[in-house]
Coordinates of C-alpha atoms in Angstrom, one line a residue:
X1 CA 125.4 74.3 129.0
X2 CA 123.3 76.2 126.4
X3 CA 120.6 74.3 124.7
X4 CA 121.4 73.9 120.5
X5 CA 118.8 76.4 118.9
X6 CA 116.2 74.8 117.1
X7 CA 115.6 75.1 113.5
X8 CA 112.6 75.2 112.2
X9 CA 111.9 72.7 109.2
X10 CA 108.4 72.8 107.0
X11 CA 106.9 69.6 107.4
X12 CA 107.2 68.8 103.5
X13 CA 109.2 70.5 101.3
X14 CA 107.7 73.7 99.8
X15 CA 109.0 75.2 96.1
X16 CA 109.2 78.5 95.4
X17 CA 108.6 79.9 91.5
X18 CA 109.0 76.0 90.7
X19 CA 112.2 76.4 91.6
X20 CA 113.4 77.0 95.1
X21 CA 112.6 74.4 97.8
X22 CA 112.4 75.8 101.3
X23 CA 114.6 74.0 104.0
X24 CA 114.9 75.8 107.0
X25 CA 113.8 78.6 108.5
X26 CA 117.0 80.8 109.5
X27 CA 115.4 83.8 111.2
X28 CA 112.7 86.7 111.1
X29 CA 112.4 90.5 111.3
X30 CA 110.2 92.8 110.9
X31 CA 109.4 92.7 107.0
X32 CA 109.4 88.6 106.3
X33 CA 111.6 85.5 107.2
X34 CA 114.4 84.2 105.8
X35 CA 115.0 80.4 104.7
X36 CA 117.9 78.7 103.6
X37 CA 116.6 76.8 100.7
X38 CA 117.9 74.8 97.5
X39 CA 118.0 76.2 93.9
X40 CA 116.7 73.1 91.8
X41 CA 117.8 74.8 88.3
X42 CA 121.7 75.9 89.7
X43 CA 122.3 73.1 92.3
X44 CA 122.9 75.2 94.9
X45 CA 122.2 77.1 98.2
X46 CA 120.6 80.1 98.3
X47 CA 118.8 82.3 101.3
X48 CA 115.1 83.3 100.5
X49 CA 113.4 86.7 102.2
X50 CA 109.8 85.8 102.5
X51 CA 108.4 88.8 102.4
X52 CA 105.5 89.4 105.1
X53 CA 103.0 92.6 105.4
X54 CA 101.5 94.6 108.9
X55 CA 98.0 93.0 109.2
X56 CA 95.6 95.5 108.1
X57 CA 97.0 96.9 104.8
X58 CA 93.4 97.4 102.4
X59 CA 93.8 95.4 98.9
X60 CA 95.6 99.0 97.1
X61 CA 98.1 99.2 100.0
X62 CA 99.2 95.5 99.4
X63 CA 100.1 95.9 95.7
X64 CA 101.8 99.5 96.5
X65 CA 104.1 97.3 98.6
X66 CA 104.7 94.1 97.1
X67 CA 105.3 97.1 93.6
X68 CA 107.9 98.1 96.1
X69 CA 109.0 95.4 97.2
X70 CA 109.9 94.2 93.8
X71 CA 111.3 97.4 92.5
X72 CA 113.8 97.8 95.5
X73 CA 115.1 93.8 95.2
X74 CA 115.7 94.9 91.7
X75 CA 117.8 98.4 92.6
X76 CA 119.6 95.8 95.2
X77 CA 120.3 93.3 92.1
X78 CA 122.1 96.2 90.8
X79 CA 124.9 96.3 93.6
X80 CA 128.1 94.8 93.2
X81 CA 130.4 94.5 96.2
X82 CA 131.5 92.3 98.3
X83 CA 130.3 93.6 101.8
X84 CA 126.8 93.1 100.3
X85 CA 125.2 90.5 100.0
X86 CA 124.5 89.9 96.4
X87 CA 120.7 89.3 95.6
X88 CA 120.1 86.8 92.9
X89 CA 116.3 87.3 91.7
X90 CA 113.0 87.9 92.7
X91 CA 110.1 86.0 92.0
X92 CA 106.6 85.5 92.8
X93 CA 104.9 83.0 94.7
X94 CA 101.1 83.2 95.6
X95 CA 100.8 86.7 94.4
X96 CA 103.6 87.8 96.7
X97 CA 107.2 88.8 96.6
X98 CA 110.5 86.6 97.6
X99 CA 113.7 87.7 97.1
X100 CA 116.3 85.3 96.2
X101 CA 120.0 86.1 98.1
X102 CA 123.8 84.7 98.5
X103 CA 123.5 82.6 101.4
X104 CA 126.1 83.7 103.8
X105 CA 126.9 81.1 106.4
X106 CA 128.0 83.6 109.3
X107 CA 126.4 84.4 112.3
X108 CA 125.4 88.1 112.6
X109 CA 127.5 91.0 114.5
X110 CA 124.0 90.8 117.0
X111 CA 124.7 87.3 118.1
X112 CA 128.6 87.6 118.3
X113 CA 127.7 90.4 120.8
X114 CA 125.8 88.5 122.4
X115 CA 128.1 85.4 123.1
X116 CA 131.5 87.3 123.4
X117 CA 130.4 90.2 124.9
X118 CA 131.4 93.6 123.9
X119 CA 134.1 93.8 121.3
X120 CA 137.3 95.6 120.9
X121 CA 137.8 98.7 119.7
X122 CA 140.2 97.7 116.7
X123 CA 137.8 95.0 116.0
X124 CA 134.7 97.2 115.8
X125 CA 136.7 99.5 113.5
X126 CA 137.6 97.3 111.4
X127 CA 133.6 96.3 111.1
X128 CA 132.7 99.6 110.5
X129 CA 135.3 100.4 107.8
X130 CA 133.9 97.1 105.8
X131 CA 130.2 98.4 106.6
X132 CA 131.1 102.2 105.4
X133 CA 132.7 100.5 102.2
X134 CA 129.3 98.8 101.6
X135 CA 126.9 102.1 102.3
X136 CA 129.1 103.8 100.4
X137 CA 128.7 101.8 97.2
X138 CA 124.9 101.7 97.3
X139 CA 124.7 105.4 98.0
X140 CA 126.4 105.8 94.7
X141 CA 124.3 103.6 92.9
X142 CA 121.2 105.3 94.4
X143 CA 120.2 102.9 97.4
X144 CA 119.4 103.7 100.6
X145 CA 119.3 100.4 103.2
X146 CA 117.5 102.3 105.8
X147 CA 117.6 99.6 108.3
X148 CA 121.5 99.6 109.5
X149 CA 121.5 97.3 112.8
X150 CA 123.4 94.7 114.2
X151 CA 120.9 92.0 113.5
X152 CA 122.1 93.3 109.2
X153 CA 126.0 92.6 109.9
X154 CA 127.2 89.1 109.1
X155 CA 130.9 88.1 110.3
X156 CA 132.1 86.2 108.1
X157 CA 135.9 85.0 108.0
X158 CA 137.0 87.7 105.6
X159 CA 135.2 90.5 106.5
X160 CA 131.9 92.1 108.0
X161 CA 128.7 92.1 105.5
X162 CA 125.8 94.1 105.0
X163 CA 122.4 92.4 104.1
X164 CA 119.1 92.7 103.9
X165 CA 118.1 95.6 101.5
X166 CA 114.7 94.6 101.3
X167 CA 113.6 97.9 102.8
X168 CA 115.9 100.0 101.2
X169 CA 114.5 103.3 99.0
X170 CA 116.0 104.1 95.6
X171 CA 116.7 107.4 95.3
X172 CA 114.6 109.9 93.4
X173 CA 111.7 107.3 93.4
X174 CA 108.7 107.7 93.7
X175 CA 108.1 106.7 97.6
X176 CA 105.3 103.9 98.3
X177 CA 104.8 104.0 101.6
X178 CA 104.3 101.3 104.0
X179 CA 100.8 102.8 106.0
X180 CA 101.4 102.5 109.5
X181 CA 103.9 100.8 109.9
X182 CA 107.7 101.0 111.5
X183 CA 110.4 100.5 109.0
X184 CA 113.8 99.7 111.0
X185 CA 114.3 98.9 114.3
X186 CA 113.6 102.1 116.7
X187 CA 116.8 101.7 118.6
X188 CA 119.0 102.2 115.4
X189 CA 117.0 104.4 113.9
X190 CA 117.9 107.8 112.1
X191 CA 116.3 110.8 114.0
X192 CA 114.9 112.5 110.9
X193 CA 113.4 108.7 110.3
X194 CA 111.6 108.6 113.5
X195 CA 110.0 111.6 112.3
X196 CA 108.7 110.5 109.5
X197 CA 111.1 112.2 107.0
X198 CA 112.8 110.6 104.0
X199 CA 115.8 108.7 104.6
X200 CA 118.9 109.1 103.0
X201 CA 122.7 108.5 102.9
X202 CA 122.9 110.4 106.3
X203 CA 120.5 108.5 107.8
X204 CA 122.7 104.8 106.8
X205 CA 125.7 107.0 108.6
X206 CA 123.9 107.3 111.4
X207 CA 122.4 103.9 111.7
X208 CA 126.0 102.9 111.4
X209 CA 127.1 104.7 114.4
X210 CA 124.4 102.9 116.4
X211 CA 125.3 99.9 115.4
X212 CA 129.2 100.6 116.2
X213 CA 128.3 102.1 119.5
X214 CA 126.7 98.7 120.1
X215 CA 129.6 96.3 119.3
X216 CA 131.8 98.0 121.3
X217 CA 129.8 98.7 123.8
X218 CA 127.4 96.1 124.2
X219 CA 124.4 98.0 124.0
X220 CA 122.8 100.4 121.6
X221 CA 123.4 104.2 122.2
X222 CA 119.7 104.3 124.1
X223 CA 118.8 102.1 127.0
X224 CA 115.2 102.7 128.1
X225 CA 112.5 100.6 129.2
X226 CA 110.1 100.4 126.5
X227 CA 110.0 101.5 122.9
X228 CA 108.1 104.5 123.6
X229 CA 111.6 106.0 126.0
X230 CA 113.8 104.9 123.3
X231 CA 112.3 106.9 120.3
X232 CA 111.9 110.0 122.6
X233 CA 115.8 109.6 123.3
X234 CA 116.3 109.3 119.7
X235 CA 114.9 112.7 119.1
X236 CA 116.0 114.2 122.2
X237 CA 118.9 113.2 124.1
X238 CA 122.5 112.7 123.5
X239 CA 123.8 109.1 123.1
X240 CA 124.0 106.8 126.6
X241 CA 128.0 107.6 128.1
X242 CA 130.1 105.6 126.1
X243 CA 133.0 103.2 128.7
X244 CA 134.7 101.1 126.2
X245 CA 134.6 103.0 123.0
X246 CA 138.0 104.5 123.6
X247 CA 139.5 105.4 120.1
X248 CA 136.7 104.9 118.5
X249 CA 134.2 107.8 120.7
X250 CA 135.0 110.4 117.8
X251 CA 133.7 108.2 115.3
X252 CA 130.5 107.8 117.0
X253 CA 130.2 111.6 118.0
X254 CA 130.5 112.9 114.7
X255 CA 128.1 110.0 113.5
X256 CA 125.4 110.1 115.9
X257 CA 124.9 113.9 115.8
X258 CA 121.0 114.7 115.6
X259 CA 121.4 116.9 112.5
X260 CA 122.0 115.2 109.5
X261 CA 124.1 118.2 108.1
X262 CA 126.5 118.1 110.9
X263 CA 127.2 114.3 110.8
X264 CA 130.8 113.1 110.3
X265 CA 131.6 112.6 106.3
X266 CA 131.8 109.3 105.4
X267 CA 135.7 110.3 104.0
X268 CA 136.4 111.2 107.3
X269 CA 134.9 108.3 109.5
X270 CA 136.5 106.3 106.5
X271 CA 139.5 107.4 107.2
X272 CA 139.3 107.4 111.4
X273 CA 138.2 103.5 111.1
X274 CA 140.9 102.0 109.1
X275 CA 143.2 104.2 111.2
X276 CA 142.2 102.0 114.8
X277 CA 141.9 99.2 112.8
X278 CA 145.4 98.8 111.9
X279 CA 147.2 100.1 114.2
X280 CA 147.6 99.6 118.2
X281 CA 144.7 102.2 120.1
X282 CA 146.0 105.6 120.0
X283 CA 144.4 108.9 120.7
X284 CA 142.2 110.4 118.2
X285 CA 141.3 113.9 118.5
X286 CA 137.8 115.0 119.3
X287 CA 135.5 116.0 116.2
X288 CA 133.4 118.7 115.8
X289 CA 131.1 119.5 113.6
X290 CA 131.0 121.5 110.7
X291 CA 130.5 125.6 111.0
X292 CA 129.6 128.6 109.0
X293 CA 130.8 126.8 105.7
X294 CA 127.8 124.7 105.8
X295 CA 125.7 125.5 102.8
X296 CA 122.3 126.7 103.1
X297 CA 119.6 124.3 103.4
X298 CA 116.0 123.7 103.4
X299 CA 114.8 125.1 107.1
X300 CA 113.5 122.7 109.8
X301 CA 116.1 119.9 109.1
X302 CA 115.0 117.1 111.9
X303 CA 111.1 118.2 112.6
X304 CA 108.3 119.1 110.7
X305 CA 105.8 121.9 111.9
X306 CA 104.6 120.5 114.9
X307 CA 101.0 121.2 115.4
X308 CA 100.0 124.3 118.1
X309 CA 99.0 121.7 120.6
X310 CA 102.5 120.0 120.7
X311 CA 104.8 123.2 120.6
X312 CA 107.7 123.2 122.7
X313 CA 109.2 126.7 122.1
X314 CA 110.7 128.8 119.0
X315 CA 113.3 128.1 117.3
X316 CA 113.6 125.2 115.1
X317 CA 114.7 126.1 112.2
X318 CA 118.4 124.8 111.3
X319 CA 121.6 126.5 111.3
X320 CA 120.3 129.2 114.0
X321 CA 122.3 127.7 116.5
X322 CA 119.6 126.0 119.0
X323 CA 117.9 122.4 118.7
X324 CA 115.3 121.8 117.3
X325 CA 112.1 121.7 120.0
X326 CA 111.3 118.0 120.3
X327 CA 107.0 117.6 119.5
X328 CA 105.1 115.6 121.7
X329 CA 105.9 112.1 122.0
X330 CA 102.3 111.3 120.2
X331 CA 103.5 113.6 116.8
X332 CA 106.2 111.4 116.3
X333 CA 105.7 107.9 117.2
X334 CA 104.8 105.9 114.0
X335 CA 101.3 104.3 113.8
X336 CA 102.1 101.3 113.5
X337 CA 103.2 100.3 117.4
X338 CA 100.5 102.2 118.8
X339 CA 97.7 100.5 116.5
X340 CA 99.2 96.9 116.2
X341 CA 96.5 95.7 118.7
X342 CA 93.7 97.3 116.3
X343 CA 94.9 96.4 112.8
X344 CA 94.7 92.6 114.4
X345 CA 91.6 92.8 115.7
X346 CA 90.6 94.5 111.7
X347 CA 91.9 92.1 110.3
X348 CA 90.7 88.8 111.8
X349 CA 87.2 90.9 111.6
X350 CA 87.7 91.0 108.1
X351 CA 88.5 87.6 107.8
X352 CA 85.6 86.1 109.6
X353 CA 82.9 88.6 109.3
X354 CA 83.3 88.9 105.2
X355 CA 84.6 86.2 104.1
X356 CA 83.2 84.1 107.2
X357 CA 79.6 83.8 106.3
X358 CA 77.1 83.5 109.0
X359 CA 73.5 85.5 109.5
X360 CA 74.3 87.1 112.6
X361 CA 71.7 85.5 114.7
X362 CA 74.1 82.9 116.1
X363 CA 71.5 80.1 115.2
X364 CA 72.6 77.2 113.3
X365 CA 71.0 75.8 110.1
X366 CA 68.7 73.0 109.9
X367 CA 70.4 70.0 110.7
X368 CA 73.4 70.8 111.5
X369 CA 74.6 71.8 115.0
X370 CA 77.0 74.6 116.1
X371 CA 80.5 73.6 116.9
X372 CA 80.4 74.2 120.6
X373 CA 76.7 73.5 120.7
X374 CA 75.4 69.6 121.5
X375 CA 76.5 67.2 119.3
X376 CA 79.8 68.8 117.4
X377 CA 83.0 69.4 118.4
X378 CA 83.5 69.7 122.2
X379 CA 80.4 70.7 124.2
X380 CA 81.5 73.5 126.1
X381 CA 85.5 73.4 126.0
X382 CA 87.1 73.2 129.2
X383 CA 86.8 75.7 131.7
X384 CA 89.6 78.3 132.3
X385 CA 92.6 76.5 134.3
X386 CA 90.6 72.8 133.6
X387 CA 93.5 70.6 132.7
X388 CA 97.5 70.7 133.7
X389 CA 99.5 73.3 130.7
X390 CA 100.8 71.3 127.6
X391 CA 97.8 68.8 128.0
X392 CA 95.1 68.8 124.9
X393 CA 92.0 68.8 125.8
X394 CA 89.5 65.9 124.3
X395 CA 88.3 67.3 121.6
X396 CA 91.7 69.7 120.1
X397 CA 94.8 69.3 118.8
X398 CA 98.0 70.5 119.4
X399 CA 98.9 73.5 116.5
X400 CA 102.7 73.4 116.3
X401 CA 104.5 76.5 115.5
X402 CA 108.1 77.7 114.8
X403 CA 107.3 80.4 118.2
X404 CA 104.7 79.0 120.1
X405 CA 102.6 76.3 120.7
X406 CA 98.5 76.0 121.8
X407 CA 95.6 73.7 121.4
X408 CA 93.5 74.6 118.8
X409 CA 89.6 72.9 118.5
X410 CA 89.5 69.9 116.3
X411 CA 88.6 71.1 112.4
X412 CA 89.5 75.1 113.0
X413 CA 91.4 76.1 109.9
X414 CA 94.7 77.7 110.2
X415 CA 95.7 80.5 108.1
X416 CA 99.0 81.8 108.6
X417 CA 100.6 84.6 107.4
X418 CA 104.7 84.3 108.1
X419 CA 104.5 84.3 112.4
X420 CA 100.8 85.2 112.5
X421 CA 98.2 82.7 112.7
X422 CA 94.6 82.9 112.3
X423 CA 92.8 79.6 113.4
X424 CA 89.1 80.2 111.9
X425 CA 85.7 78.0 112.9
X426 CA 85.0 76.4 108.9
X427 CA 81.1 76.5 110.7
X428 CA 79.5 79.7 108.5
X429 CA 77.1 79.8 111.4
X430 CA 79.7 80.3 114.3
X431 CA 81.2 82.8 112.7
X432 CA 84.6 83.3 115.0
X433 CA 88.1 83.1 115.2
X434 CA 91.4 83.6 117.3
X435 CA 94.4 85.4 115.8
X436 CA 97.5 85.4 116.9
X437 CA 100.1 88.2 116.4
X438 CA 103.3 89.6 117.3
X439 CA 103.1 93.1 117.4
X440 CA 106.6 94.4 118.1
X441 CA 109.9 93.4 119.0
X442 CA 109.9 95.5 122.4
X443 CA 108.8 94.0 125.9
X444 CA 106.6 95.2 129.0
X445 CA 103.9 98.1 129.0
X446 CA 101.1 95.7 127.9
X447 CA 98.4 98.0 129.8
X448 CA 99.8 101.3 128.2
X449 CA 99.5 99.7 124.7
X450 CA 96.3 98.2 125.3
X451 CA 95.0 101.4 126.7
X452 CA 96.0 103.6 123.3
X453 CA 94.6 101.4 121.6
X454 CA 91.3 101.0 122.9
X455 CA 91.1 104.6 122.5
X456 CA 91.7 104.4 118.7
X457 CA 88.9 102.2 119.0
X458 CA 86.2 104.7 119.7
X459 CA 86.7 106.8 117.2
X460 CA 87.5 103.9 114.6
X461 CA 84.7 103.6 111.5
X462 CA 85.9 100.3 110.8
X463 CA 84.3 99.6 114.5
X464 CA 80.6 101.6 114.9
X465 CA 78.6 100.5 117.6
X466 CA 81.5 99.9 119.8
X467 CA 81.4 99.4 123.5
X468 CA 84.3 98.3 125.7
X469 CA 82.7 95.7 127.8
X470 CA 85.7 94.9 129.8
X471 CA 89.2 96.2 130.6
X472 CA 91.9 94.8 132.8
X473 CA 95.4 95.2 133.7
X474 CA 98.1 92.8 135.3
X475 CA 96.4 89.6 134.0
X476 CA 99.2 87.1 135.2
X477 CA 100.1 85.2 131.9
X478 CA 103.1 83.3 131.0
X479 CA 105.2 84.5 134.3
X480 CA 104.4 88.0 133.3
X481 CA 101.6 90.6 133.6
X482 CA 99.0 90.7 130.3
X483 CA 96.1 93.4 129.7
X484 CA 92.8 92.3 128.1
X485 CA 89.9 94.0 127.3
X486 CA 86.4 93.0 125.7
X487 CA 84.4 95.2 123.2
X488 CA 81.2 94.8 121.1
X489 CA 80.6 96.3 117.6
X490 CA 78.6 95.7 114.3
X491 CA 80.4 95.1 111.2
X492 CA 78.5 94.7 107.6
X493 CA 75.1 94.7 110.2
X494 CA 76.5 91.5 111.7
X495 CA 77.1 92.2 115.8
X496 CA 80.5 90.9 117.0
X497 CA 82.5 90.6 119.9
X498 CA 86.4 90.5 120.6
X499 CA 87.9 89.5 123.7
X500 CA 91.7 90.5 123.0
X501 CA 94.9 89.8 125.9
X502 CA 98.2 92.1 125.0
X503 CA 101.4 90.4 126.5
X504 CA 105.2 89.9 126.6
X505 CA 106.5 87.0 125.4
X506 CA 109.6 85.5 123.4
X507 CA 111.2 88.7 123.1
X508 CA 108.3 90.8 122.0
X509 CA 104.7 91.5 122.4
X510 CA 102.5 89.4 121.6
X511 CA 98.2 89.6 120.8
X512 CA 95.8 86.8 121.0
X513 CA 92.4 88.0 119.9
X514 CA 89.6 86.2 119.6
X515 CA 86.5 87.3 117.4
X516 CA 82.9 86.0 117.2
X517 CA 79.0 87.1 116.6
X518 CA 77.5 88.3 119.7
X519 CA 75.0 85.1 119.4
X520 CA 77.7 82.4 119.6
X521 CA 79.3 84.3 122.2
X522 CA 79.2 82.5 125.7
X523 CA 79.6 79.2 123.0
X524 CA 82.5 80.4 122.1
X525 CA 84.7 81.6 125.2
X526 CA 85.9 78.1 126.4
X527 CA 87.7 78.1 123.0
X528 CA 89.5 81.1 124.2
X529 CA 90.2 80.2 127.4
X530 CA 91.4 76.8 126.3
X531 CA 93.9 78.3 123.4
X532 CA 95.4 81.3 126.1
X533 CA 95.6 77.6 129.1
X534 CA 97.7 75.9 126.7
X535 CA 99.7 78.4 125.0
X536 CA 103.4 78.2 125.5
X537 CA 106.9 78.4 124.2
X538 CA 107.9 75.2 121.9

């Protein structure tokens, strides 16, 4: 029998704007967590989108997103409709957005898939008609959601609902980008998104589609191993064979073409959906796309100029009859999976080695020992593999989180920021730190990640002076097989050292980094071997 999933509950109630008290913690994507919490003022229940950043944003690229953050929960205020879920306010809480929602108590199209298995095809229809209803209502008022996925569709009893438009665009704005980062999930995202090009309506359409071709099929329209295959597929190959679609394969066909000018209107698909939906499966015929009435459009619809050293042939401009050439994997694969591992690493540097304090020379001050040194805090720490997993070592205490679990040494201040920790030594003359992150919501190819990233690394100003110490693949970790590496490097003339382990774990990847000056070093490694011993799931 499946075990009852946990929620997690802060350990005293926290208010929000004076006004919202957090209760539970319902779930987490990519941009924040959302909490089912209590509106003191109304008496009444309301879900809460804590809005979270990428680590390694400088202090100008925070505002330009929480300035967009707040600007697009105010275009969602604006939408009225019942397959959206209505957002209520947005306030401010520590300098940063939360968005205040209808709390929706139905489980999302994601899990249903998950526990029933693929759905029918008049079911799935009759999802995607409610879903097109929705798009269509904020494309008139201006909104794009840009993140159309499963994990967005709530069933409720009445009908399917579209929420979260916390990363949605409003039309003829001015765009505030998000540097370096991935907004939407790469397996439902748009072509022209993957390349870096504005989203629009076309893009929801297509987003749709994926998330159709998932519900009836039980998987999305691209099955590859890692996040890297699925993003090429995006841009290159058709859609996975569809085996259960039946009725519905037009639909997806005309939405998931590459070319956003060739998709299916939404009158059409409209019209198709409620069609299988109300009605016993009959056969629809096959749609093709649009030709020679098509009006002329800007050139080079789904690729921008690839540079000379990722040129795949001629060609590419749109409406000339041949696909666009694909560019090299490395042109279009957004920043922010292939530097997660170095924004972490930035950041807790930042943390520790500005704000940190310390001289650099590892010494401590008169008087008062080193944590790690003789007479604070545990002498040494215990060796690597000292002590049975789930045990705390004398001298540590057990950090309880809603993912993961570790010791932490006794008096190391925890910083969190939504499901990243840093732990930090309060001792200005250690200097050091571990950070943990999750980096993306994809599994396996730890070495190839770890590998890209070191070689940002080199050519990184944030990092001079750097020299990889150590590198090593298939680390056996958690049942699976991590990558580590070691480097040195001098930031604000203080010499540091990280010692960083990339692996899969909960459903993602996951980095543990820890940070310290060079002196403190060899002090400081049984802390890090201690932490990565006891790690583990709740």
């Amino acid at each position: 029998m499946a075990r009852p999933e946990r929620r997690y509950r802060p350990p005293m109630p926290q208010v929000i704007a004076a006004r919202y008290e957090l209760v539970e913690l319902l779930g987490r994507g990519g941009m924040g967590a959302v909490w089912r919490a209590r509106d003191r003022t109304l008496d009444r229940e309301v879900a809460i989108k804590e809005v979270s950043l990428p680590q390694g944003l400088d202090g100008a690229q925070v505002e330009r997103v929480y300035a967009r953050t707040f600007r697009e929960a105010r275009s969602a205020a604006r939408l009225d409709h019942p397959g959206i879920v209505t957002v209520h306010d947005v306030v401010e809480e520590d300098g940063r957005p939360w968005i205040v929602m209808r709390l929706v108590p139905a489980p999302a199209l994601d899990r249903v898939v998950r526990a029933e298995g693929p759905l029918p095809p008049a079911r799935v229809a009759a999802i995607g008609a409610d879903l097109l209803d929705a798009l269509r209502a904020a494309h008139e008022a201006g909104v794009v959601h840009r993140d159309v996925k499963p994990g967005n569709v709530l069933l409720t009893r009445d009908r399917a609902v579209l929420t979260d438009f916390g990363i949605a665009t409003v039309a003829g704005d001015e765009t505030l980008t998000q540097a370096g980062a991935i907004v939407g999930s790469p397996a439902y995202l748009a072509p022209e998104q993957a390349r870096r090009q504005k989203a629009s309506p076309s893009s929801d359409l297509w987003s749709l589609g994926a998330t159709l071709y998932a519900a009836v099929e039980g998987h999305p329209p691209y099955v590859r191993p890692d996040v890297w295959g699925v993003m090429a597929a995006v841009l290159s190959d058709e859609p996975d064979p569809q085996r259960l679609s039946g009725p519905l394969r037009p639909v997806l066909d005309g939405l998931l073409r590459k070319d956003p000018a060739q998709r299916m209107h939404p009158d059409e698909a409209g019209r198709l959906l409620r069609e299988i939906a109300q009605g016993p499966a009959r056969h629809v015929p096959a749609w093709a796309p649009p030709h020679g009435d098509l009006a002329p459009g800007p050139a080079n619809l789904t690729a921008p100029p690839a540079p000379a050293t990722t040129t795949h042939g001629d060609g590419d401009a749109a409406g000339d009859g041949r696909r666009p050439a694909a560019p090299a994997r490395w042109a279009v694969i957004v920043p922010a999976a292939v530097f997660a591992a170095v924004l972490v690493a930035g950041v807790v540097a930042v943390v520790i080695f500005v704000n940190g304090g310390g001289d650099g020379a590892g010494d401590p001050p008169s008087g008062r020992p080193s944590a790690g040194a003789s007479g604070s805090g545990p002498r040494s720490g215990p060796a690597r593999g000292s002590g049975s997993r789930g045990s705390v070592p004398a001298g540590y205490r057990l950090y309880n989180g809603p993912a993961w679990v570790a010791a932490v040494p006794e008096g190391w201040k925890a910083e969190p920021e939504s499901r990243d920790v840093t732990f930090r030594d309060p001792d200005g003359a250690a200097t050091r730190g571990i950070s943990v992150q999750r980096v993306a919501d994809v599994t396996g190819n730890e070495a190839k990640w770890l590998d890209d990233a070191a070689a940002q690394f080199k050519n990184d100003k944030d990092y001079p002076d750097y020299k990889q110490v150590r590198y090593q693949e298939n680390v056996p970790f958690l049942g699976g097989q991590a990558a580590e590496m070691e480097f040195t490097f001098t930031k604000n003339g203080k010499p540091g050292r990280v010692w960083t382990r990339l692996f899969s774990f909960n459903g993602g990847l996951y980095d543990i980094v820890m940070i310290a000056q060079q002196g403190n070093w060899e002090a400081s490694r049984p802390y890090f071997t201690t932490f990565l011993d006891t790690f583990r799931a709740p």
